[in-house]
């Protein structure tokens, strides 16, 4: 008999929730603003509201679910069900799982947002049937999930896959993590925008200045992609540098864990072949010959639905259903 | 009843062989020159001779063993038992396991030399009882083994752990692997010697020039360590750079796989605290706070015996005995 789960992807701006079946099919969904400024209790109430809405959308009841999954940002203790720290939510030591168990009386699980996205791509997306893969999310920050021999790895402190903090410029920009030259400082959405701003501020001409009406703080990955298509040299440079820096970090990662597949997702990856072509070139130039012969680099299939699908899938994975 | 195994660590210069019991105790050993210049058949005969000598040293017979293990350098197909390529032996597509099975009629296993050293340190050395660790060997090259959740990881093409080819200088020296700026180009024995030579050749005074009688090609890790103790500024610089480069690569590795322990072995590590102190500082400066809180960095306990002990232990591990 087919089993079902509901899961929410908690972002700094929005909550996305889905009801899925074991095959990853989305039967109902809902999207609500996070309203993080109103505090953790309000946010958790919003998640619950989105769960109720997604269930209604699927014409199903909570009793039809085998469990609830939550994908959340930041540092957490997944066993205790506590968010230790989430900068973009303003959360510190927030009890997350308990209120869901109390209200719904169902097994509830949480994990970091990038890891649940990996679970979705692995089980239902670009990684279906592949037992060894890396799934990288290029968003405001950069993170990844790692599947090895058919198992999603978490690590001793749930920190496996922190590719965003691989050093690519040993004397580079200082990162929030305390290190310098982290790939996240260059190849994330924030990093791309910074590189573009710095080039423009140092005197390079770019149509992006006009595109953002002179307010350079409005430059983002989408604008860089659009300017790229107009042949803007700053945008082209930024895209190639993004690929170069990400390529270094990915080649390191591949040399260390020997995957069959690398899946690239997140807003920055919407650049498509503008990014993927120079990225593949950089990785293949750097990675060792034997792991290089088997590794493929592809884009995410589930796009921005990977978070909510993966959150729901977490309730399957943690109960040994998938 | 206690079980026993015999294993050989095949190096470019020497073959080291040990008979061990399940607890890792060395009951007999032998050392012979490899004589790689005489061809693969001769080398394999030498390994067999060393096995016979180690058995005699232990006053045991081959029938007392549960299997034979071989730690070999280079690229290999461990299932087919073939050495695909080993530069320092001059080997290409050499049938390794078959002659041992034919002569001894025992289960025979091979794996790369760094991975078997990791097995030894994990089961019988500095990593005893630890389920998540990295063991790095700093020799002519740099390699590592990775234990995750109590399992020695190998990977799809047996390439897990190639830390030597993590990029630490994106525009750095060209490496044999085709990449540039690999940590192996700086922090291996060869890399250290190169850094020292380049500094001296560019005009820096060093007592090492006298120590090698003016022949700078004779500089090696041991000489750098001795010069360091005399306060030689070139040697001190080289040691600190070794620690810095290795620290970058290790911080990357820790951020990606979240281990409890990092074990450092190999000839370069004989520098002890001269290397370990600045290495720990560099790693702790760069690695993320959560994985940093649990990871310890220590030196190998088994030293240059880890290769032969690990080779023998491979016969236990592959048969599920340890």
Coordinates of C-alpha atoms in Angstrom, one line a residue:
Chain A
X1 CA 0.0 0.0 0.0
X2 CA 1.3 3.4 -0.9
X3 CA 2.5 5.6 2.0
X4 CA 2.5 9.3 2.3
X5 CA 4.4 12.1 4.1
X6 CA 4.3 15.8 4.5
X7 CA 7.3 18.1 4.7
X8 CA 8.2 21.7 5.0
X9 CA 11.2 23.6 3.7
X10 CA 11.8 26.5 6.0
X11 CA 13.5 29.5 4.3
X12 CA 14.3 32.9 5.5
X13 CA 11.5 34.4 3.3
X14 CA 9.1 31.5 2.6
X15 CA 7.8 28.2 3.9
X16 CA 7.2 25.7 1.1
X17 CA 5.3 22.5 2.1
X18 CA 4.4 19.4 0.2
X19 CA 2.5 16.2 0.6
X20 CA 4.2 13.4 -1.4
X21 CA 3.9 9.7 -1.9
X22 CA 6.7 7.1 -1.7
X23 CA 7.5 7.7 -5.4
X24 CA 8.1 11.4 -4.8
X25 CA 4.9 12.5 -6.5
X26 CA 3.6 15.8 -5.1
X27 CA -0.1 15.4 -4.2
X28 CA -0.6 18.8 -2.5
X29 CA 1.4 21.9 -1.7
X30 CA 1.3 25.2 0.0
X31 CA 3.5 28.3 0.3
X32 CA 3.4 30.9 3.0
X33 CA 5.6 33.8 4.1
X34 CA 8.0 32.8 7.0
X35 CA 7.5 36.0 9.0
X36 CA 10.7 35.3 10.9
X37 CA 10.6 38.8 12.5
X38 CA 7.5 37.7 14.5
X39 CA 9.5 35.1 16.4
X40 CA 10.0 31.3 16.5
X41 CA 6.5 30.5 17.8
X42 CA 4.8 32.4 15.1
X43 CA 7.1 30.7 12.4
X44 CA 6.2 27.3 13.8
X45 CA 2.5 28.2 13.7
X46 CA 3.0 29.2 10.1
X47 CA 4.7 25.9 9.2
X48 CA 1.7 24.1 10.8
X49 CA -0.7 26.3 8.8
X50 CA 1.1 25.4 5.6
X51 CA 1.0 21.7 6.5
X52 CA -2.8 21.9 7.0
X53 CA -3.1 23.8 3.7
X54 CA -1.0 21.2 1.8
X55 CA -3.1 18.4 3.3
X56 CA -6.3 20.2 2.2
X57 CA -4.7 20.7 -1.3
X58 CA -4.1 17.0 -1.5
X59 CA -7.6 16.2 0.0
X60 CA -5.9 14.1 2.6
X61 CA -5.8 14.0 6.4
X62 CA -2.8 14.1 8.8
X63 CA -3.7 10.5 9.8
X64 CA -2.9 9.4 6.2
X65 CA 0.7 10.5 6.7
X66 CA 3.5 8.2 8.1
X67 CA 5.4 11.3 9.4
X68 CA 6.4 14.9 9.1
X69 CA 9.8 16.2 7.8
X70 CA 11.3 19.6 8.2
X71 CA 14.2 21.1 6.3
X72 CA 15.7 24.0 8.2
X73 CA 18.7 26.3 7.8
X74 CA 21.6 26.7 10.2
X75 CA 23.1 24.6 12.9
X76 CA 20.9 22.0 14.7
X77 CA 20.8 19.0 16.9
X78 CA 18.7 16.7 14.8
X79 CA 18.3 14.0 17.5
X80 CA 17.1 16.5 20.1
X81 CA 15.0 18.3 17.5
X82 CA 16.5 21.7 18.4
X83 CA 17.7 24.5 16.1
X84 CA 20.9 25.7 17.7
X85 CA 21.5 28.7 15.5
X86 CA 19.9 30.0 12.3
X87 CA 21.1 33.5 11.4
X88 CA 18.5 34.3 8.7
X89 CA 15.7 33.3 11.1
X90 CA 17.2 35.0 14.2
X91 CA 16.9 31.6 15.9
X92 CA 19.0 30.3 18.8
X93 CA 18.1 27.1 20.7
X94 CA 14.6 26.8 19.4
X95 CA 12.7 23.6 20.2
X96 CA 11.4 22.6 16.7
X97 CA 10.2 19.0 16.7
X98 CA 8.3 18.9 20.0
X99 CA 5.4 21.2 19.0
X100 CA 4.8 19.1 15.9
X101 CA 4.7 15.9 17.9
X102 CA 2.4 17.4 20.4
X103 CA 0.0 18.8 17.8
X104 CA 0.0 16.0 15.3
X105 CA 1.1 12.9 17.3
X106 CA 3.2 11.8 14.3
X107 CA 6.9 10.8 14.0
X108 CA 8.6 14.1 13.1
X109 CA 12.1 14.6 11.8
X110 CA 14.4 17.5 10.9
X111 CA 17.6 18.0 9.1
X112 CA 19.4 20.7 7.3
X113 CA 17.8 22.2 4.2
X114 CA 20.7 21.3 1.9
X115 CA 20.7 17.6 3.1
X116 CA 17.0 17.2 2.5
X117 CA 17.3 18.7 -1.0
X118 CA 20.0 16.1 -1.6
X119 CA 17.6 13.4 -0.4
X120 CA 15.0 14.6 -2.9
X121 CA 17.4 14.7 -5.9
X122 CA 18.8 11.4 -5.0
X123 CA 15.5 9.5 -4.6
X124 CA 13.3 11.3 -7.1
X125 CA 15.4 13.7 -9.2
X126 CA 18.7 13.8 -11.1
X127 CA 20.3 11.2 -8.9
X128 CA 17.7 8.5 -9.1
X129 CA 19.4 5.1 -8.9
X130 CA 22.8 6.5 -8.2
X131 CA 24.5 5.3 -5.0
X132 CA 27.3 7.8 -4.7
X133 CA 26.7 11.4 -5.3
X134 CA 27.2 15.0 -4.2
X135 CA 24.3 17.5 -4.4
X136 CA 25.5 21.1 -4.2
X137 CA 23.1 24.0 -3.6
X138 CA 24.3 27.4 -4.8
X139 CA 22.1 30.0 -3.0
X140 CA 22.8 32.8 -0.6
X141 CA 25.4 30.4 0.8
X142 CA 26.8 27.1 -0.6
X143 CA 26.1 23.7 0.9
X144 CA 26.0 20.1 -0.1
X145 CA 24.7 16.7 0.7
X146 CA 26.7 13.5 0.3
X147 CA 25.4 10.1 -0.6
X148 CA 27.9 7.3 -0.3
X149 CA 27.2 3.6 -1.0
X150 CA 23.4 4.3 -0.9
X151 CA 23.4 6.2 2.3
X152 CA 23.0 9.9 3.1
X153 CA 25.9 10.8 5.3
X154 CA 25.5 13.1 8.2
X155 CA 28.7 12.9 10.3
X156 CA 29.6 13.1 14.0
X157 CA 28.3 16.6 14.4
X158 CA 25.9 16.5 11.4
X159 CA 28.4 18.6 9.5
X160 CA 29.2 16.5 6.5
X161 CA 29.3 18.3 3.2
X162 CA 30.2 21.9 4.1
X163 CA 31.7 22.6 0.7
X164 CA 30.9 26.3 1.1
X165 CA 33.8 26.6 3.4
X166 CA 36.5 24.9 1.3
X167 CA 39.4 27.3 0.8
X168 CA 39.9 28.5 -2.8
X169 CA 41.9 31.6 -2.1
X170 CA 44.3 31.0 0.8
X171 CA 44.7 34.8 1.4
X172 CA 41.2 35.7 0.2
X173 CA 38.2 37.4 1.7
X174 CA 37.3 36.8 5.3
X175 CA 34.2 34.6 5.7
X176 CA 31.6 34.6 8.5
X177 CA 32.9 31.2 9.5
X178 CA 36.2 32.7 10.5
X179 CA 38.2 31.2 7.6
X180 CA 39.4 33.2 4.6
X181 CA 38.9 32.5 0.9
X182 CA 36.0 30.2 1.3
X183 CA 34.3 29.3 -2.0
X184 CA 31.1 30.7 -0.6
X185 CA 32.6 34.2 -0.7
X186 CA 32.9 34.0 -4.5
X187 CA 30.5 31.4 -6.0
X188 CA 27.4 31.9 -4.0
X189 CA 24.7 34.4 -5.0
X190 CA 26.1 36.8 -2.5
X191 CA 29.6 36.2 -3.7
X192 CA 28.7 36.7 -7.3
X193 CA 27.0 40.0 -6.6
X194 CA 30.0 41.1 -4.6
X195 CA 32.4 40.3 -7.4
X196 CA 30.3 42.2 -9.8
X197 CA 30.0 45.3 -7.5
X198 CA 33.7 45.3 -6.9
X199 CA 34.5 45.2 -10.6
X200 CA 32.0 48.0 -11.3
X201 CA 33.2 50.1 -8.4
X202 CA 36.8 49.8 -9.6
X203 CA 35.8 51.4 -12.9
X204 CA 34.7 48.6 -15.2
X205 CA 31.8 49.5 -17.4
X206 CA 28.8 47.3 -17.1
X207 CA 25.2 47.5 -18.2
X208 CA 24.2 46.1 -14.8
X209 CA 24.6 49.6 -13.4
X210 CA 21.7 50.8 -15.6
X211 CA 19.8 47.6 -15.0
X212 CA 19.7 48.3 -11.2
X213 CA 19.1 52.0 -11.7
X214 CA 22.5 52.8 -10.2
X215 CA 21.8 50.9 -6.9
X216 CA 24.6 48.3 -7.1
X217 CA 23.2 46.6 -3.9
X218 CA 20.4 45.3 -6.2
X219 CA 22.7 43.2 -8.3
X220 CA 21.9 39.5 -8.0
X221 CA 22.4 36.2 -9.8
X222 CA 19.4 36.8 -12.1
X223 CA 20.7 40.3 -13.2
X224 CA 24.2 38.8 -13.8
X225 CA 22.6 36.1 -16.0
X226 CA 20.6 38.7 -18.0
X227 CA 23.7 40.9 -18.4
X228 CA 25.7 37.9 -19.5
X229 CA 23.2 37.3 -22.3
X230 CA 23.8 40.9 -23.5
X231 CA 27.5 40.2 -23.7
X232 CA 28.4 42.3 -20.7
X233 CA 32.0 41.7 -19.9
X234 CA 31.7 42.2 -16.2
X235 CA 28.9 39.6 -16.1
X236 CA 30.9 37.2 -18.2
X237 CA 33.9 37.6 -16.0
X238 CA 31.8 37.0 -12.9
X239 CA 30.2 33.9 -14.3
X240 CA 33.6 32.5 -15.3
X241 CA 35.1 33.2 -11.9
X242 CA 32.1 31.6 -10.3
X243 CA 32.8 28.5 -12.3
X244 CA 36.5 28.6 -11.6
X245 CA 36.2 28.9 -7.9
X246 CA 33.4 26.3 -7.7
X247 CA 35.4 24.0 -9.9
X248 CA 38.4 24.1 -7.5
X249 CA 36.2 23.2 -4.5
X250 CA 34.3 20.5 -6.5
X251 CA 37.6 18.9 -7.8
X252 CA 38.8 18.8 -4.2
X253 CA 35.5 17.2 -3.1
X254 CA 35.6 14.6 -5.9
X255 CA 39.2 13.7 -5.2
X256 CA 38.3 13.1 -1.5
X257 CA 35.0 11.2 -1.9
X258 CA 35.0 9.7 -5.4
X259 CA 31.3 10.2 -6.4
X260 CA 29.7 9.0 -9.7
X261 CA 27.6 12.1 -9.9
X262 CA 27.6 15.8 -8.9
X263 CA 24.2 17.6 -9.0
X264 CA 24.2 21.4 -9.0
X265 CA 21.1 23.2 -7.8
X266 CA 20.1 26.6 -6.2
X267 CA 19.4 30.0 -7.7
X268 CA 22.9 30.5 -9.1
X269 CA 22.6 27.3 -11.1
X270 CA 19.7 28.8 -13.0
X271 CA 22.5 30.2 -15.2
X272 CA 22.4 26.8 -16.8
X273 CA 25.1 26.2 -19.4
X274 CA 26.5 29.7 -18.9
X275 CA 27.8 28.3 -15.6
X276 CA 27.9 24.5 -16.2
X277 CA 30.2 24.6 -19.3
X278 CA 33.1 26.5 -17.7
X279 CA 32.4 24.6 -14.4
X280 CA 32.8 21.2 -16.1
X281 CA 36.0 22.4 -17.8
X282 CA 37.5 23.6 -14.5
X283 CA 36.6 20.4 -12.7
X284 CA 37.8 18.1 -15.4
X285 CA 41.1 20.1 -15.7
X286 CA 41.8 19.6 -12.0
X287 CA 40.4 16.3 -10.8
X288 CA 42.5 13.1 -10.9
X289 CA 42.2 10.9 -13.9
X290 CA 40.6 7.8 -12.4
X291 CA 37.7 9.6 -10.5
X292 CA 37.3 11.9 -13.5
X293 CA 36.6 9.0 -15.8
X294 CA 33.3 8.2 -14.0
X295 CA 32.0 11.4 -12.6
X296 CA 29.2 13.3 -14.3
X297 CA 28.2 16.9 -13.5
X298 CA 24.5 17.7 -14.1
X299 CA 21.9 20.2 -13.0
X300 CA 19.2 19.6 -10.4
X301 CA 15.9 18.2 -11.8
X302 CA 13.6 19.2 -9.0
X303 CA 14.7 22.9 -8.9
X304 CA 13.2 24.8 -6.0
X305 CA 10.8 22.0 -5.2
X306 CA 13.7 19.8 -4.0
X307 CA 13.5 21.4 -0.5
X308 CA 9.9 20.6 0.3
X309 CA 10.0 17.2 -1.5
X310 CA 13.1 16.3 0.4
X311 CA 11.7 17.5 3.7
X312 CA 8.7 15.1 3.2
X313 CA 11.1 12.4 2.0
X314 CA 13.0 12.7 5.3
X315 CA 10.0 11.2 7.1
X316 CA 10.4 8.2 4.7
X317 CA 14.2 7.9 4.9
X318 CA 14.4 8.1 8.7
X319 CA 11.8 5.4 9.0
X320 CA 13.5 3.1 6.5
X321 CA 10.7 3.4 4.0
X322 CA 13.0 4.7 1.2
Chain B
X1 CA 40.5 -19.1 19.0
X2 CA 43.0 -16.4 17.9
X3 CA 43.4 -16.0 14.2
X4 CA 46.5 -14.9 12.3
X5 CA 47.3 -13.2 9.0
X6 CA 50.4 -12.2 7.0
X7 CA 50.8 -9.0 5.0
X8 CA 53.4 -7.2 2.9
X9 CA 53.8 -3.5 2.4
X10 CA 55.4 -3.0 -1.0
X11 CA 57.4 0.2 -1.3
X12 CA 59.6 1.5 -4.1
X13 CA 62.7 0.5 -2.1
X14 CA 61.8 -2.1 0.5
X15 CA 59.2 -4.8 1.1
X16 CA 58.1 -5.0 4.8
X17 CA 56.2 -8.1 5.9
X18 CA 54.5 -9.0 9.2
X19 CA 52.6 -11.9 10.7
X20 CA 50.0 -10.5 13.1
X21 CA 47.2 -11.8 15.3
X22 CA 43.7 -10.3 15.5
X23 CA 44.8 -7.9 18.2
X24 CA 47.4 -6.4 15.9
X25 CA 50.4 -8.0 17.7
X26 CA 53.4 -8.5 15.5
X27 CA 54.5 -12.1 15.9
X28 CA 57.1 -12.2 13.1
X29 CA 58.5 -9.8 10.5
X30 CA 60.9 -9.5 7.6
X31 CA 62.3 -6.8 5.4
X32 CA 63.8 -7.3 1.9
X33 CA 64.8 -4.9 -0.9
X34 CA 62.1 -4.6 -3.6
X35 CA 64.5 -4.7 -6.6
X36 CA 61.8 -3.1 -8.8
X37 CA 64.4 -2.8 -11.6
X38 CA 64.4 -6.6 -12.0
X39 CA 60.7 -6.6 -13.1
X40 CA 57.4 -7.5 -11.6
X41 CA 57.9 -11.3 -11.4
X42 CA 61.1 -10.8 -9.5
X43 CA 59.3 -8.4 -7.1
X44 CA 56.5 -10.8 -6.5
X45 CA 59.0 -13.6 -5.8
X46 CA 60.7 -11.2 -3.3
X47 CA 57.3 -10.6 -1.5
X48 CA 56.8 -14.4 -1.3
X49 CA 60.3 -14.8 0.1
X50 CA 59.6 -12.1 2.7
X51 CA 56.3 -13.9 3.7
X52 CA 58.2 -17.2 4.1
X53 CA 60.8 -15.3 6.3
X54 CA 58.2 -13.6 8.4
X55 CA 56.4 -16.9 9.0
X56 CA 59.7 -18.5 10.0
X57 CA 60.4 -15.5 12.3
X58 CA 57.0 -16.2 14.0
X59 CA 57.6 -20.0 14.0
X60 CA 54.4 -20.4 12.2
X61 CA 53.2 -22.1 8.9
X62 CA 51.2 -20.6 6.1
X63 CA 48.4 -23.0 7.0
X64 CA 48.0 -21.1 10.3
X65 CA 47.0 -17.9 8.5
X66 CA 43.5 -16.9 7.5
X67 CA 44.8 -15.0 4.6
X68 CA 47.4 -12.8 2.9
X69 CA 47.2 -9.0 2.5
X70 CA 49.2 -6.7 0.2
X71 CA 49.5 -2.9 0.5
X72 CA 50.7 -1.6 -2.9
X73 CA 51.3 1.9 -4.3
X74 CA 49.7 3.4 -7.4
X75 CA 46.4 2.7 -9.2
X76 CA 44.8 -0.7 -9.0
X77 CA 41.7 -2.8 -9.5
X78 CA 41.4 -4.4 -6.1
X79 CA 38.7 -6.8 -7.1
X80 CA 40.5 -8.2 -10.1
X81 CA 43.8 -8.1 -8.2
X82 CA 45.7 -6.1 -10.8
X83 CA 48.1 -3.2 -10.4
X84 CA 47.1 -0.8 -13.2
X85 CA 49.9 1.6 -12.8
X86 CA 52.6 2.1 -10.2
X87 CA 55.2 4.7 -11.2
X88 CA 57.9 4.0 -8.6
X89 CA 57.8 0.3 -9.4
X90 CA 57.6 0.7 -13.2
X91 CA 54.4 -1.5 -13.1
X92 CA 51.6 -1.4 -15.6
X93 CA 48.8 -4.0 -15.6
X94 CA 50.6 -6.4 -13.4
X95 CA 48.6 -9.5 -12.1
X96 CA 49.3 -9.3 -8.4
X97 CA 46.9 -11.5 -6.4
X98 CA 46.8 -14.6 -8.7
X99 CA 50.4 -15.8 -8.1
X100 CA 49.8 -15.7 -4.3
X101 CA 46.5 -17.7 -4.5
X102 CA 48.3 -20.2 -6.7
X103 CA 51.3 -20.7 -4.5
X104 CA 49.6 -20.4 -1.1
X105 CA 46.0 -21.4 -1.7
X106 CA 44.8 -18.7 0.7
X107 CA 42.4 -15.8 0.4
X108 CA 44.6 -12.9 -0.8
X109 CA 43.6 -9.2 -0.8
X110 CA 45.3 -6.0 -2.0
X111 CA 44.6 -2.4 -1.5
X112 CA 46.5 0.9 -1.7
X113 CA 49.3 1.4 0.7
X114 CA 47.8 4.4 2.4
X115 CA 44.5 2.8 2.9
X116 CA 46.0 -0.3 4.6
X117 CA 48.1 2.0 6.9
X118 CA 44.8 3.7 7.8
X119 CA 43.3 0.3 8.7
X120 CA 46.3 -0.4 11.0
X121 CA 46.1 3.0 12.8
X122 CA 42.3 2.6 13.1
X123 CA 42.2 -0.9 14.5
X124 CA 45.5 -1.1 16.4
X125 CA 47.0 2.4 16.6
X126 CA 46.1 6.0 17.3
X127 CA 42.6 5.5 16.1
X128 CA 41.6 2.5 18.2
X129 CA 37.9 2.7 19.1
X130 CA 37.2 5.8 16.9
X131 CA 34.6 5.3 14.3
X132 CA 35.2 8.4 12.1
X133 CA 38.7 9.3 11.2
X134 CA 41.1 10.5 8.5
X135 CA 44.7 9.0 8.4
X136 CA 47.1 11.1 6.3
X137 CA 50.5 9.8 5.2
X138 CA 53.1 12.5 4.4
X139 CA 55.7 10.7 2.3
X140 CA 57.1 11.2 -1.2
X141 CA 53.5 11.9 -2.0
X142 CA 50.5 12.6 0.2
X143 CA 47.6 10.2 0.6
X144 CA 44.9 9.4 3.1
X145 CA 42.4 6.8 4.2
X146 CA 38.9 7.6 5.5
X147 CA 36.9 5.7 8.1
X148 CA 33.3 6.8 8.4
X149 CA 30.8 5.2 10.8
X150 CA 33.1 2.3 11.5
X151 CA 33.8 1.5 7.8
X152 CA 36.9 2.0 5.7
X153 CA 35.6 3.8 2.6
X154 CA 37.0 3.0 -0.8
X155 CA 34.7 4.6 -3.4
X156 CA 33.4 3.8 -6.8
X157 CA 36.9 3.7 -8.4
X158 CA 38.8 3.0 -5.1
X159 CA 39.9 6.7 -5.1
X160 CA 38.5 7.9 -1.8
X161 CA 40.9 10.1 0.2
X162 CA 43.2 11.6 -2.5
X163 CA 44.0 14.6 -0.2
X164 CA 47.4 15.0 -1.9
X165 CA 45.6 16.5 -4.9
X166 CA 43.5 19.1 -3.1
X167 CA 44.2 22.5 -4.6
X168 CA 45.9 24.9 -2.1
X169 CA 47.4 27.4 -4.6
X170 CA 45.0 27.9 -7.5
X171 CA 47.7 29.2 -9.8
X172 CA 50.5 27.1 -8.2
X173 CA 53.0 24.5 -9.4
X174 CA 51.9 22.0 -12.0
X175 CA 51.5 18.5 -10.5
X176 CA 51.9 15.1 -12.1
X177 CA 48.2 14.6 -11.9
X178 CA 47.6 17.5 -14.3
X179 CA 46.2 19.9 -11.7
X180 CA 48.1 22.8 -10.4
X181 CA 48.8 23.9 -6.8
X182 CA 48.1 20.4 -5.3
X183 CA 49.1 20.2 -1.6
X184 CA 51.4 17.4 -2.5
X185 CA 53.6 19.9 -4.4
X186 CA 54.3 21.7 -1.2
X187 CA 53.7 19.5 1.9
X188 CA 55.1 16.2 0.9
X189 CA 58.7 15.2 1.4
X190 CA 59.4 16.1 -2.2
X191 CA 57.5 19.3 -1.9
X192 CA 59.4 20.4 1.3
X193 CA 62.7 19.7 -0.4
X194 CA 61.7 21.7 -3.4
X195 CA 60.6 24.7 -1.3
X196 CA 64.0 24.6 0.5
X197 CA 66.0 24.3 -2.7
X198 CA 64.1 27.2 -4.3
X199 CA 64.7 29.4 -1.3
X200 CA 68.4 28.7 -1.2
X201 CA 68.7 29.0 -5.0
X202 CA 67.0 32.4 -4.8
X203 CA 69.8 33.6 -2.4
X204 CA 68.6 32.8 1.1
X205 CA 71.4 31.6 3.4
X206 CA 70.9 28.2 4.9
X207 CA 73.1 25.8 6.8
X208 CA 71.5 23.0 4.7
X209 CA 73.8 23.9 1.9
X210 CA 76.7 22.8 4.0
X211 CA 74.8 19.9 5.5
X212 CA 74.4 18.4 2.0
X213 CA 78.0 19.3 0.8
X214 CA 76.6 21.8 -1.7
X215 CA 74.4 19.2 -3.5
X216 CA 71.0 20.7 -2.9
X217 CA 69.3 17.6 -4.5
X218 CA 70.2 15.8 -1.3
X219 CA 67.9 18.0 0.9
X220 CA 65.2 15.9 2.4
X221 CA 62.7 16.1 5.3
X222 CA 65.3 14.8 7.8
X223 CA 67.8 17.4 6.9
X224 CA 65.1 20.1 7.1
X225 CA 64.2 18.9 10.6
X226 CA 67.8 18.9 11.7
X227 CA 68.4 22.4 10.3
X228 CA 65.2 23.6 12.0
X229 CA 66.6 22.6 15.3
X230 CA 69.7 24.7 14.6
X231 CA 67.4 27.7 14.0
X232 CA 67.9 27.8 10.3
X233 CA 65.5 30.3 8.9
X234 CA 65.0 28.5 5.6
X235 CA 64.1 25.3 7.4
X236 CA 61.8 27.1 9.8
X237 CA 60.0 28.8 6.8
X238 CA 59.7 25.5 5.0
X239 CA 58.3 23.8 8.1
X240 CA 55.7 26.5 8.6
X241 CA 54.7 26.5 4.9
X242 CA 54.3 22.8 5.1
X243 CA 52.0 23.2 8.0
X244 CA 50.1 26.0 6.4
X245 CA 49.4 24.2 3.1
X246 CA 48.6 20.9 4.8
X247 CA 46.3 22.8 7.2
X248 CA 44.3 24.3 4.3
X249 CA 43.8 20.9 2.7
X250 CA 42.9 19.3 6.1
X251 CA 40.5 22.0 7.0
X252 CA 38.7 21.4 3.7
X253 CA 38.7 17.7 4.3
X254 CA 37.3 18.1 7.9
X255 CA 34.6 20.5 6.6
X256 CA 33.5 17.9 4.1
X257 CA 33.6 14.6 6.1
X258 CA 33.3 15.7 9.7
X259 CA 35.7 13.3 11.4
X260 CA 36.5 12.9 15.2
X261 CA 40.2 12.3 14.6
X262 CA 42.9 13.1 12.1
X263 CA 46.1 10.9 12.3
X264 CA 49.2 12.2 10.7
X265 CA 51.9 9.7 9.7
X266 CA 54.8 9.3 7.2
X267 CA 58.3 10.5 7.0
X268 CA 57.5 14.2 7.0
X269 CA 55.5 13.7 10.3
X270 CA 58.7 12.7 12.1
X271 CA 59.1 16.4 12.5
X272 CA 56.8 16.0 15.5
X273 CA 55.7 19.2 17.2
X274 CA 57.8 21.3 14.9
X275 CA 55.1 20.5 12.3
X276 CA 52.1 19.5 14.5
X277 CA 51.9 22.8 16.4
X278 CA 51.6 25.1 13.4
X279 CA 49.5 22.5 11.6
X280 CA 46.9 22.4 14.4
X281 CA 46.9 26.2 14.5
X282 CA 46.2 26.5 10.8
X283 CA 43.5 23.8 10.8
X284 CA 41.7 25.3 13.9
X285 CA 41.9 28.8 12.3
X286 CA 40.2 27.6 9.1
X287 CA 37.8 24.8 10.0
X288 CA 34.1 25.6 10.9
X289 CA 33.3 25.9 14.6
X290 CA 31.0 22.8 15.0
X291 CA 33.3 20.2 13.4
X292 CA 36.3 22.0 15.0
X293 CA 34.9 21.4 18.5
X294 CA 35.2 17.6 18.2
X295 CA 38.2 17.0 15.9
X296 CA 41.6 16.0 17.4
X297 CA 44.8 16.0 15.4
X298 CA 47.4 13.5 16.5
X299 CA 50.5 11.7 15.2
X300 CA 50.5 8.1 14.0
X301 CA 51.3 5.5 16.7
X302 CA 52.5 2.7 14.6
X303 CA 55.0 4.7 12.5
X304 CA 56.6 2.9 9.6
X305 CA 55.1 -0.4 10.8
X306 CA 51.6 0.7 9.9
X307 CA 52.0 -0.4 6.3
X308 CA 52.8 -4.0 7.0
X309 CA 50.5 -4.3 10.0
X310 CA 47.7 -2.8 7.9
X311 CA 48.5 -5.1 4.9
X312 CA 48.0 -8.2 7.2
X313 CA 45.0 -6.6 8.8
X314 CA 43.4 -6.3 5.3
X315 CA 43.1 -10.1 5.3
X316 CA 41.1 -9.8 8.5
X317 CA 39.0 -6.8 7.4
X318 CA 38.0 -8.1 4.0
X319 CA 36.8 -11.4 5.6
X320 CA 34.8 -9.6 8.3
X321 CA 37.1 -10.7 11.2
X322 CA 37.9 -7.2 12.4

